[in-house]
Tab-separated table of C-alpha atoms in Angstrom:
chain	number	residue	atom	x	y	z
A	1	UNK	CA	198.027	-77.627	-220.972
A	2	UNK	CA	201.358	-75.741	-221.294
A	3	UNK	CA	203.899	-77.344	-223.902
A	4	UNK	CA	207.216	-77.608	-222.661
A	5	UNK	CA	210.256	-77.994	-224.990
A	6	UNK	CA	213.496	-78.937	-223.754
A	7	UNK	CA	216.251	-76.128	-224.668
A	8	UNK	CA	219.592	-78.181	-226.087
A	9	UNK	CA	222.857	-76.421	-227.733
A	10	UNK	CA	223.684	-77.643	-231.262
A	11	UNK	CA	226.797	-76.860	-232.709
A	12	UNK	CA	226.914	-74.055	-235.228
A	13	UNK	CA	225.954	-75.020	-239.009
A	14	UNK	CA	229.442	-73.888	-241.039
A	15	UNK	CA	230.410	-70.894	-242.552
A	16	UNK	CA	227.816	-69.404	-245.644
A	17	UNK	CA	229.251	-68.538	-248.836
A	18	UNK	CA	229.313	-64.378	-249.258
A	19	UNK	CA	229.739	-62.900	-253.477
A	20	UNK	CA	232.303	-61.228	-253.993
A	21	UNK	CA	230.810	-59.142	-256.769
A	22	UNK	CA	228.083	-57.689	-254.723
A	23	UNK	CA	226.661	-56.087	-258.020
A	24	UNK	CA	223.357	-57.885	-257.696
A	25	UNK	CA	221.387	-57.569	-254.409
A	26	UNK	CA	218.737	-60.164	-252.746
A	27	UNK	CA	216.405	-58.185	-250.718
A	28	UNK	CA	213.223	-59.474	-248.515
A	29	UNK	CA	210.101	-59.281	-250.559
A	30	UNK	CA	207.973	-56.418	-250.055
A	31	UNK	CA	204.573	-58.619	-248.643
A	32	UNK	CA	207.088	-59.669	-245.595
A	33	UNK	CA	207.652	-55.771	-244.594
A	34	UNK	CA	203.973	-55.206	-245.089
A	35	UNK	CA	203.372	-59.069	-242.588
A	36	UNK	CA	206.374	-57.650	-240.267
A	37	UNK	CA	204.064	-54.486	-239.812
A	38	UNK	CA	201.119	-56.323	-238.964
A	39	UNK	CA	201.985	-58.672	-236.510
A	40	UNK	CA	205.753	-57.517	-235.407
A	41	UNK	CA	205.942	-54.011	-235.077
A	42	UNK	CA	207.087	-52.613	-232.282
A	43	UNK	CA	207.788	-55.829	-230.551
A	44	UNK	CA	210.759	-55.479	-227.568
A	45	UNK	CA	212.767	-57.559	-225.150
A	46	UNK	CA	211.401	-56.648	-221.388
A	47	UNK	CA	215.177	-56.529	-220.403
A	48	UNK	CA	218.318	-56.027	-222.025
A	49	UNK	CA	222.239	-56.122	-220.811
A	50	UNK	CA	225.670	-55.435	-221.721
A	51	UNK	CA	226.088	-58.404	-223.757
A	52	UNK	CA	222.981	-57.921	-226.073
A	53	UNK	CA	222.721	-57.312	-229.664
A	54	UNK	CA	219.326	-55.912	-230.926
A	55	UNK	CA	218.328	-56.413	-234.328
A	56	UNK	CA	215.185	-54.365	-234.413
A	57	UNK	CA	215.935	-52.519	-237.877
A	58	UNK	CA	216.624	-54.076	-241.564
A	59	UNK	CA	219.682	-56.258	-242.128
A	60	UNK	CA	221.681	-54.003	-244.250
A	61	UNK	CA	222.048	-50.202	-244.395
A	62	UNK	CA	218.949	-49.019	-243.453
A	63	UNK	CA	218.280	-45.263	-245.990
A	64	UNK	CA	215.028	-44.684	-244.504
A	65	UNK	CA	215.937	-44.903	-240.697
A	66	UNK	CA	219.170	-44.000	-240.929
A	67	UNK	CA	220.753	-47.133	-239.016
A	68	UNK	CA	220.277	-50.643	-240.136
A	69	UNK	CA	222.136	-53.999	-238.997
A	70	UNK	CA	225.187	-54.833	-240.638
A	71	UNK	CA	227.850	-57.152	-240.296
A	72	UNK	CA	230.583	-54.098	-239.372
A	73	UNK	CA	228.419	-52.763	-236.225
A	74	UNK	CA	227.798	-56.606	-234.921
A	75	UNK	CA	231.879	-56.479	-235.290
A	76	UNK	CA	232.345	-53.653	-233.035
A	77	UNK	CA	229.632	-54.888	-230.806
A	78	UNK	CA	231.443	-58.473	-230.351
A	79	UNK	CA	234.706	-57.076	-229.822
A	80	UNK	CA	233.262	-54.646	-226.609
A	81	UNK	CA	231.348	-57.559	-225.423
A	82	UNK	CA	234.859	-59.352	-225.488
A	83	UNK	CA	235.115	-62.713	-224.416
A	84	UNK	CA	231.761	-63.495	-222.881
A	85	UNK	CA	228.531	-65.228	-223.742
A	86	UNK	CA	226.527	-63.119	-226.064
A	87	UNK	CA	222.405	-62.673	-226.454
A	88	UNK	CA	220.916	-61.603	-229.968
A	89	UNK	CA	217.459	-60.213	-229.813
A	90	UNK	CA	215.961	-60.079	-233.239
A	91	UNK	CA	212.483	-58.402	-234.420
A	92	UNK	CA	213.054	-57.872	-237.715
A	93	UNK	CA	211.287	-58.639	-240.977
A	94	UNK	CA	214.878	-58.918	-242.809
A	95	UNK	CA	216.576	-56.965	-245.626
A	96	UNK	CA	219.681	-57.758	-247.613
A	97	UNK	CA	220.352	-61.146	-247.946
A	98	UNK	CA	223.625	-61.191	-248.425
A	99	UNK	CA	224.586	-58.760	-245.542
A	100	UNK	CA	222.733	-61.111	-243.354
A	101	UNK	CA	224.703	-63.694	-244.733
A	102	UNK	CA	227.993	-61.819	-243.536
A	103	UNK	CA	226.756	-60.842	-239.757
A	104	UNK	CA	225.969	-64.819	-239.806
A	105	UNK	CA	229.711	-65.823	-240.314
A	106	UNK	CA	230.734	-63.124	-238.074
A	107	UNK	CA	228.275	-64.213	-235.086
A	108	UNK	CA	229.347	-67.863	-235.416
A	109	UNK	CA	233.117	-67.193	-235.075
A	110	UNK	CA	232.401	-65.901	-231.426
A	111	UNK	CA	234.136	-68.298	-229.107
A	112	UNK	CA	231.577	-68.120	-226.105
A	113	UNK	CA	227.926	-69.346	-226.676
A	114	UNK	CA	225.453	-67.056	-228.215
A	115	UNK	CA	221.594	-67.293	-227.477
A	116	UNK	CA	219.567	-65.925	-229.995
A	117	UNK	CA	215.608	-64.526	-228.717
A	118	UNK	CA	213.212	-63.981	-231.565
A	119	UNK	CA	210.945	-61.506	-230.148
A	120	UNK	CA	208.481	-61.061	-233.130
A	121	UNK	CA	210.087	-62.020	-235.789
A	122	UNK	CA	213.101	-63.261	-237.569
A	123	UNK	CA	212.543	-63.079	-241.337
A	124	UNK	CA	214.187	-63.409	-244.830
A	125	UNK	CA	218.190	-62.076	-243.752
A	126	UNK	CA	217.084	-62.096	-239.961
A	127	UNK	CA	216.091	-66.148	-239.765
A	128	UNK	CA	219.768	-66.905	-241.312
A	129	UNK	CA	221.366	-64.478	-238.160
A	130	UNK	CA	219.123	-66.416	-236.161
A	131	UNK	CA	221.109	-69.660	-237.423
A	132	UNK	CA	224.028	-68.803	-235.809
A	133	UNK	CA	222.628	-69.091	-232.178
A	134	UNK	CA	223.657	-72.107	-230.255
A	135	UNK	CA	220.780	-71.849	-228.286
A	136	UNK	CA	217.312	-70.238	-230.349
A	137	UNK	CA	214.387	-69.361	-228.232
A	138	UNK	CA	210.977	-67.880	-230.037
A	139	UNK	CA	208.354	-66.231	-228.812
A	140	UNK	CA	204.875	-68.254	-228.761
A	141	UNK	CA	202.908	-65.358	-231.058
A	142	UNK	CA	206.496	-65.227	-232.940
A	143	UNK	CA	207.461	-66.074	-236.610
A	144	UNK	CA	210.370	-67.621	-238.501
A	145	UNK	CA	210.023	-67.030	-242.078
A	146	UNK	CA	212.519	-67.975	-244.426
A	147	UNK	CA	213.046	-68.328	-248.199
A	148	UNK	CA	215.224	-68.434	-251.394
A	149	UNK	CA	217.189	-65.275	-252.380
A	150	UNK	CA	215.007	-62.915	-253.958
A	151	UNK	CA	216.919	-60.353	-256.477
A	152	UNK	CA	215.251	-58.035	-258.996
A	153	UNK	CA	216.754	-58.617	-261.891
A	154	UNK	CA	216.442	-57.084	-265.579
A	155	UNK	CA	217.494	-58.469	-269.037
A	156	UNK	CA	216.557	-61.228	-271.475
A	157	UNK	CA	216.176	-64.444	-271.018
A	158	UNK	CA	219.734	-65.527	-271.126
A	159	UNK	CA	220.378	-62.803	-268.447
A	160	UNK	CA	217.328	-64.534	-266.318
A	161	UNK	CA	219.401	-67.989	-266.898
A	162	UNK	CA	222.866	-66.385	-265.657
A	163	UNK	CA	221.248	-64.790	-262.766
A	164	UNK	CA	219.172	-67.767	-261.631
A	165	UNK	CA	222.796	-69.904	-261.797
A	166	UNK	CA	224.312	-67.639	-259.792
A	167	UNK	CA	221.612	-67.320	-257.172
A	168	UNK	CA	221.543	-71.654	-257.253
A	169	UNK	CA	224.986	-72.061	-254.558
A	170	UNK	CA	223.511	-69.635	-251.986
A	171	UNK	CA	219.840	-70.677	-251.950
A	172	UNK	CA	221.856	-74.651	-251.790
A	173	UNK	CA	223.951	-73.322	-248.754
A	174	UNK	CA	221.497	-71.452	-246.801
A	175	UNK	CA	219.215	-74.847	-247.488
A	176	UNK	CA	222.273	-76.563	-246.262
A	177	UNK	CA	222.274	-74.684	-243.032
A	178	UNK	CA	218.913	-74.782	-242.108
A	179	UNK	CA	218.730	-78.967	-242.514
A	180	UNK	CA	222.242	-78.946	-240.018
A	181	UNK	CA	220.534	-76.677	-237.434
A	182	UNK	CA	216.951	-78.601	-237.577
A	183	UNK	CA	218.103	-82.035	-238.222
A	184	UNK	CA	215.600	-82.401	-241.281
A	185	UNK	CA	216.875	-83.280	-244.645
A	186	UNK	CA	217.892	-80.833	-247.339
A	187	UNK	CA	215.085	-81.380	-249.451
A	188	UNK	CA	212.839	-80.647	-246.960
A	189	UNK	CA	214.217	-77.568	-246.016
A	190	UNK	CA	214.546	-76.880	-250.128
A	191	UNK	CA	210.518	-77.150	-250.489
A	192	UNK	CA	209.925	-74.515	-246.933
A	193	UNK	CA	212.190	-72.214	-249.026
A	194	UNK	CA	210.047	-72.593	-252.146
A	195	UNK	CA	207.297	-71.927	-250.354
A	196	UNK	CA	208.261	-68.634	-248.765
A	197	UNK	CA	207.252	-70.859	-245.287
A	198	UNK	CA	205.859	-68.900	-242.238
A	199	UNK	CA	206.383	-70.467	-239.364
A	200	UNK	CA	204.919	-70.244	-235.565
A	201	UNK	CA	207.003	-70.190	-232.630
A	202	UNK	CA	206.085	-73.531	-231.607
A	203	UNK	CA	206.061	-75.290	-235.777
A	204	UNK	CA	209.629	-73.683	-235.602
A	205	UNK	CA	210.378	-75.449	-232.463
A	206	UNK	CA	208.806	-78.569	-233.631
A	207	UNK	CA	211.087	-79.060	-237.045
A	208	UNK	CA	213.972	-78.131	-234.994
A	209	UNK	CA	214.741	-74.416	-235.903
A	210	UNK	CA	214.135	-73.330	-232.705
A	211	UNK	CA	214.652	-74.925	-229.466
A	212	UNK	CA	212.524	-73.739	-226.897
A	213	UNK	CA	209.679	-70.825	-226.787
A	214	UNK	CA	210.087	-67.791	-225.511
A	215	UNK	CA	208.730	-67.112	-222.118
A	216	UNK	CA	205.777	-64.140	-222.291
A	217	UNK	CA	207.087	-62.015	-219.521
A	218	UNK	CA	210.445	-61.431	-221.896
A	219	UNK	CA	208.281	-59.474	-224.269
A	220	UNK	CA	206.790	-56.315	-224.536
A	221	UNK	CA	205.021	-54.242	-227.096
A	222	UNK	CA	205.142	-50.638	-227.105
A	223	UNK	CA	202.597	-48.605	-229.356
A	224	UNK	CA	204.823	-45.283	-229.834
A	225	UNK	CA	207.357	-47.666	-231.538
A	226	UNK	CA	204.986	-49.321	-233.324
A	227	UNK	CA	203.792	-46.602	-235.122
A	228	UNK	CA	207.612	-45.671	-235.727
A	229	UNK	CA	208.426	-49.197	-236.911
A	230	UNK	CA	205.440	-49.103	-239.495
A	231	UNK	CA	205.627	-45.909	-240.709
A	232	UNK	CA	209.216	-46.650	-241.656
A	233	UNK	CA	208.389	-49.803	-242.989
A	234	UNK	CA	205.468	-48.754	-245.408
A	235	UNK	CA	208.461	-46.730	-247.119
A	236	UNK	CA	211.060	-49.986	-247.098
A	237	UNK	CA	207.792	-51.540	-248.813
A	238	UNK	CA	207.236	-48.783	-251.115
A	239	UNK	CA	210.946	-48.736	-251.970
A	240	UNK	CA	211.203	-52.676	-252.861
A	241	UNK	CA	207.453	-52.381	-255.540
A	242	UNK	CA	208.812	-49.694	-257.061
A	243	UNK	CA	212.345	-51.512	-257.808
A	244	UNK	CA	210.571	-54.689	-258.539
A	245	UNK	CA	208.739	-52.037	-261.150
A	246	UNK	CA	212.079	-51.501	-262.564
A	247	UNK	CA	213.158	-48.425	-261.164
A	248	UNK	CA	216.537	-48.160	-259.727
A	249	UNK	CA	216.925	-47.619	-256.093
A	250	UNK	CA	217.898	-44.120	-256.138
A	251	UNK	CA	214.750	-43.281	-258.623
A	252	UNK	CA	212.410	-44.899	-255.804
A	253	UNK	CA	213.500	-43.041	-252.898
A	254	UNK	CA	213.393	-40.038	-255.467
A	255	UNK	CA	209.753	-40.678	-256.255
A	256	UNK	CA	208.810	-41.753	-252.428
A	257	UNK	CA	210.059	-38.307	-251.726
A	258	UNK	CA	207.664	-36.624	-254.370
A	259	UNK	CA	204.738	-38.892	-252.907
A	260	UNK	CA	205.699	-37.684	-249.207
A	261	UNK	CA	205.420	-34.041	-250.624
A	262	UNK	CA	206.456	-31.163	-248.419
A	263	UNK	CA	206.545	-29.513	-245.145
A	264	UNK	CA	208.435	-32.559	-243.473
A	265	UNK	CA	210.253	-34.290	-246.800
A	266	UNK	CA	213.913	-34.287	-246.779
A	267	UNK	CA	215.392	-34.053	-250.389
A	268	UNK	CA	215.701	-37.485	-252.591
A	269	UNK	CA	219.079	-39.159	-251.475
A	270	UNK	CA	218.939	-38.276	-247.532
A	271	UNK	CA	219.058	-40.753	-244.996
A	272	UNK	CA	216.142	-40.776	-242.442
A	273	UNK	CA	214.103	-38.511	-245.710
A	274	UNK	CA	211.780	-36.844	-242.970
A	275	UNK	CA	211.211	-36.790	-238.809
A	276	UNK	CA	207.952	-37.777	-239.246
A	277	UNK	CA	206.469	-39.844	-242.410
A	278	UNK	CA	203.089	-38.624	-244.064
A	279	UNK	CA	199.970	-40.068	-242.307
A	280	UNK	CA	198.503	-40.933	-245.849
A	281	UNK	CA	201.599	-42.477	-246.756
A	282	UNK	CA	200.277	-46.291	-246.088
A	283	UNK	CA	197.432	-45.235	-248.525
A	284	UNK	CA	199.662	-43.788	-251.169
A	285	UNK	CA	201.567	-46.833	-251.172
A	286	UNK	CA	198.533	-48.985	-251.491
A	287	UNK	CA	197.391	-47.110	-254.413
A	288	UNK	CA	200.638	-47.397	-256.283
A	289	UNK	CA	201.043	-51.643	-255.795
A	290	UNK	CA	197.622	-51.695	-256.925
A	291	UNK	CA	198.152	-49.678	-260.112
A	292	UNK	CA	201.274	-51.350	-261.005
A	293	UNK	CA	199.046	-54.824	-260.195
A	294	UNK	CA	196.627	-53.688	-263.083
A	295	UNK	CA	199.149	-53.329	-265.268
């Protein structure tokens, strides 16, 4: 027997605190790109219209794919919608934290009510957007994943203590804002966020972070995207273990660039780096998180 869930509004949790020293970023780990690939790739909305906003990319600036989510475009796209109810379709396995943070406060200024579909899912940065819907459906064979911000960070120990107090008021607020839209208490929400928590469409439904599934016939999964979608994501992956390796950001995508090797690599510092990634390049990046695993 079918479950039925009753779909209710809620009105929006408040605004989330954005740095204003954006010197440190908080990224999605790299095991949710390589969990986004497997189960999410690929994943589309049946039907779209001229008040939809797709999130099927990384929240943030996207260097790999050349696009990426960010607070700026969902601007521009709000202001042509105009004055109208708005839909949100998200299938994405997050990004930067902080920029999801921003397109959050920007979504829940909108004046006319916003319905937010997770297709496959809405991870990390992309399960705070979802936050801002006054109306969240989810896919049954979807996922809401959220956690606490994750940074790489270098230094000595009285760096790690610095950085972990300034991390505390976000990971408080974003706690704060998942207890107002599910109704559960902040402490509850606090533990889910410890424990990097998965969640089904119909668990999120069930401790109120989502209010109704998704019907099937919305969805679609196409298999020429999903190879697109994970070929772009084992490189987002690679990107993160390196960094959480120590390297700076521009060293990764400088040494992803050697590993993709020629005809077809784009020099270290382009956008979109090839057409077409290698087709050992999921293997390459298996070898190198399980050499930096040994040590």
């Amino acid at each position: 027997m079918q479950r039925k869930f009753k779909v209710w509004a809620k009105q929006r949790p408040g605004a989330l605190p954005v740095p204003a020293d954006r010197k440190i970023s908080a990224y999605a780990p790299a095991d949710v790109y390589q969990r986004w690939s497997a189960e999410a790739a690929g994943v589309r909305a049946v039907e779209t219209g001229d008040n939809v906003i797709t999130m099927f990319e990384d929240i943030g600036e996207d260097f790999w794919a050349g696009g990426g989510v960010t607070a700026k475009k969902v601007s521009a796209q709000l202001r042509a919608i105009g004055d109208r109810p708005v839909e949100v379709q998200i299938n994405s396995p997050g990004g930067d934290m902080f920029e999801g943070i921003a397109i959050y406060n920007v979504l829940r200024e909108h004046p006319q009510p916003i319905t937010v579909k997770v297709m496959g899912m809405a991870a990390s940065a992309a399960s705070i957007i979802a936050m801002a819907g006054d109306t969240i459906e989810i896919g049954a064979a979807s996922f809401l994943m959220i956690h606490n911000c994750w940074v790489v960070a270098i230094g000595n120990r009285h760096d790690m203590v610095e950085t972990a107090e300034w991390l505390e008021p976000f990971d408080r607020a974003m706690s704060e804002v998942y207890a107002a839209r599910s109704g559960q208490s902040v402490e509850a929400v606090q533990k889910w966020l410890d424990a990097e928590t998965y969640m089904s469409g119909s668990i999120a439904v069930e401790r109120g972070l989502a209010d109704a599934l998704l019907p099937a016939d919305q969805v679609r999964s196409d298999d020429q995207t999903k190879a697109a979608d994970q070929a772009t994501n084992s490189l987002r992956a690679m990107e993160l273990t390196l960094v959480s390796g120590g390297m700076s950001r521009s060293q990764a995508r400088a040494r992803i660039n050697e590993i993709k090797g020629t005809p077809g690599a784009a020099p270290a510092g382009t956008p979109g780096a090839a057409d077409e990634p290698d087709a050992d390049l999921t293997a390459s990046y298996d070898r190198l998180l399980a050499a930096m695993k040994s040590g």
